[in-house]
Amino acid sequence: TRGDPTTSVAGEEAAMAKSSSAADAAAKSATAELYRTNLLRLETSELLNESTLHLSPFSGELGREVKWSDDVRKYIEAVKGAIGGVDRTMLGPDNAAMPPLSLNDHDDDDKTADKRYWASLDSDKFHKQGGGWSFPFAGGKSLQIEPVGEYGAGGAGMTNQRGNALCLPMVDLAVLSPSNSTGNGDGDGDGDMIGGKDYLNGRYFDKQN
């Protein structure tokens, strides 16, 4: 007599499930063993080492660097020099204004022509005071420019903007500004470069832009 086909199929499914369970247990055991050893850490470290663009803010700090490392350092020094050469002045929305679209805009005595800005200005100070809002800038020499991120750790990140192989190296720098413009203020008033209430209504971001 023939056996029950339902029983035969059920037995095959049970065998497959048992085999799959054993395979999963073996895989978990192998993963746990790999984690307990140094092999995974060594492989990960080697992968990161091979995929990192080695670049240091300081010459001679790393054993090997990308061939264009000196060019990057020269460029950054040039940027620091240009920023350091900026004189003490008052900054305001007019510093971010685009040139007028036509010569007729210069003749607008009522100043009703809509101005366009290179950066987005959204703070309450700008909307209330417009071009009359200003704050002091102590000059480029008052700023500190320091390497941060991957560059500070001896490498360079990658961005997918158009470039060589559709990738460009990315270097992170932090610009540190003084809390006040004169060095003798408390940093809380409107007369300071960075005021204590600049966290309100987008004021800090307008100053940053």
XYZ file of C-alpha atoms in Angstrom:
209
model
C 0.000 0.000 0.000
C 1.117 3.537 -0.636
C 2.044 5.754 2.287
C 0.141 8.901 3.136
C 1.635 11.709 0.910
C 0.755 14.298 3.548
C 2.922 12.515 6.093
C 5.803 12.322 3.592
C 5.696 16.059 2.828
C 5.467 16.926 6.506
C 8.512 14.794 7.208
C 10.520 16.533 4.472
C 9.538 19.957 5.803
C 10.573 18.957 9.314
C 13.941 17.709 8.032
C 14.513 20.939 6.095
C 13.584 23.039 9.120
C 15.962 21.020 11.302
C 18.756 21.409 8.755
C 18.127 25.172 8.468
C 18.089 25.528 12.245
C 21.394 23.688 12.507
C 22.912 25.918 9.812
C 21.715 29.050 11.608
C 23.147 27.837 14.892
C 26.487 27.094 13.219
C 26.552 30.547 11.612
C 25.779 32.240 14.938
C 28.497 30.216 16.638
C 31.024 31.158 13.944
C 30.060 34.839 14.232
C 30.410 34.791 17.995
C 33.804 33.113 17.707
C 34.937 35.703 15.145
C 33.842 38.520 17.457
C 35.785 37.018 20.380
C 39.004 36.901 18.358
C 41.035 39.833 17.020
C 40.516 38.781 13.405
C 37.422 40.935 12.859
C 39.082 43.961 14.452
C 42.217 43.464 12.351
C 40.225 43.083 9.133
C 38.113 46.162 9.926
C 41.197 48.206 10.813
C 42.932 47.147 7.600
C 39.845 47.995 5.524
C 39.608 51.464 7.064
C 43.342 51.996 6.653
C 43.236 51.107 2.966
C 40.161 53.236 2.251
C 41.336 56.358 4.116
C 42.848 59.319 2.327
C 45.791 59.889 4.640
C 46.188 63.616 5.132
C 47.511 65.479 8.158
C 47.275 69.192 9.011
C 50.986 68.989 9.848
C 53.741 67.943 7.455
C 55.670 64.813 8.425
C 53.161 63.664 11.040
C 52.045 60.585 9.088
C 54.194 57.840 7.655
C 52.402 57.993 4.329
C 50.162 60.628 2.828
C 48.346 61.324 -0.394
C 50.608 62.925 -2.973
C 48.621 66.158 -2.964
C 48.888 66.697 0.813
C 51.319 69.638 0.483
C 48.940 71.355 -1.953
C 46.099 71.049 0.579
C 48.185 72.559 3.378
C 49.309 75.434 1.134
C 45.712 76.100 0.124
C 44.521 76.133 3.734
C 47.331 78.493 4.724
C 46.279 80.776 1.862
C 42.683 80.695 3.128
C 43.857 81.527 6.659
C 45.929 84.416 5.294
C 42.982 85.812 3.334
C 40.662 85.599 6.353
C 43.306 87.037 8.666
C 43.682 90.032 6.374
C 40.056 91.104 6.792
C 39.918 94.392 8.713
C 37.741 95.241 11.700
C 34.369 96.435 10.468
C 30.633 96.443 11.028
C 28.723 93.635 9.343
C 25.091 93.607 8.308
C 22.670 92.409 5.631
C 24.218 94.724 3.040
C 27.407 92.629 3.140
C 25.396 89.679 1.833
C 23.418 91.659 -0.760
C 23.712 90.810 -4.440
C 24.398 93.526 -7.015
C 21.242 95.243 -8.327
C 19.595 93.685 -11.359
C 19.562 96.999 -13.234
C 20.949 100.506 -12.977
C 17.457 101.762 -12.191
C 17.648 100.106 -8.794
C 20.327 102.632 -7.785
C 17.872 105.470 -8.390
C 15.243 104.058 -6.086
C 15.140 106.870 -3.515
C 12.410 105.166 -1.507
C 14.498 101.985 -1.316
C 11.474 99.932 -2.237
C 13.318 97.690 -4.683
C 13.514 94.113 -3.452
C 17.063 93.218 -2.553
C 18.502 89.787 -3.198
C 21.022 88.160 -0.869
C 23.720 85.568 -1.375
C 22.672 83.865 1.871
C 19.286 83.193 3.398
C 18.517 85.755 6.134
C 15.586 84.753 8.320
C 16.161 86.198 11.789
C 13.773 88.503 13.590
C 16.486 91.205 13.629
C 16.669 91.191 9.839
C 12.894 91.247 9.339
C 12.416 94.057 11.871
C 15.421 96.264 11.100
C 16.449 95.173 7.583
C 19.670 96.819 6.471
C 19.806 98.801 9.712
C 20.769 95.723 11.698
C 24.527 95.400 12.152
C 27.074 93.938 14.532
C 30.838 94.455 14.974
C 33.427 92.125 13.490
C 36.792 92.274 15.237
C 38.760 91.379 12.125
C 40.160 88.181 10.680
C 43.010 88.003 13.171
C 40.490 87.495 15.971
C 39.380 84.175 14.440
C 40.936 80.777 14.959
C 40.821 78.194 12.158
C 41.355 74.637 13.373
C 41.192 71.221 11.668
C 38.280 69.075 12.825
C 36.516 65.896 11.815
C 38.376 63.399 9.687
C 40.994 65.969 8.724
C 41.803 66.581 12.375
C 42.196 62.799 12.814
C 44.688 62.490 9.950
C 42.446 61.832 6.986
C 40.121 63.388 4.442
C 36.491 62.607 3.773
C 34.908 62.144 0.382
C 31.987 63.954 -1.193
C 30.014 62.831 -4.230
C 30.088 66.175 -5.974
C 31.324 66.139 -9.543
C 35.064 65.704 -9.724
C 37.653 63.058 -10.411
C 35.702 59.764 -10.569
C 32.702 61.802 -9.374
C 34.382 62.173 -5.961
C 36.223 65.044 -4.336
C 38.230 65.062 -1.087
C 36.589 67.018 1.712
C 38.545 68.806 4.442
C 36.717 70.001 7.578
C 37.780 73.226 9.305
C 36.235 74.985 12.293
C 36.213 78.780 12.467
C 36.249 79.874 16.115
C 35.094 83.427 16.739
C 35.405 85.489 19.947
C 32.334 85.894 22.101
C 32.595 89.679 21.823
C 34.167 92.150 19.452
C 36.097 94.338 21.844
C 37.442 91.828 24.334
C 35.967 93.699 27.300
C 32.258 92.985 26.898
C 30.208 90.245 28.463
C 29.004 88.806 25.171
C 25.333 89.384 26.005
C 24.573 92.638 24.250
C 23.720 93.615 20.720
C 27.101 95.337 20.479
C 28.931 92.014 20.568
C 29.805 89.831 17.633
C 28.168 86.825 19.301
C 25.408 87.801 21.716
C 23.953 85.769 24.544
C 20.523 85.753 22.891
C 21.694 84.812 19.407
C 20.134 81.383 19.830
C 16.736 83.051 19.396
C 14.906 83.305 16.071
C 17.806 82.408 13.789
C 20.062 85.327 14.790
C 23.227 83.255 15.075
C 22.683 81.638 11.682
C 22.175 85.026 10.036
C 25.462 86.213 11.523
C 27.164 83.009 10.409
C 25.884 83.444 6.859
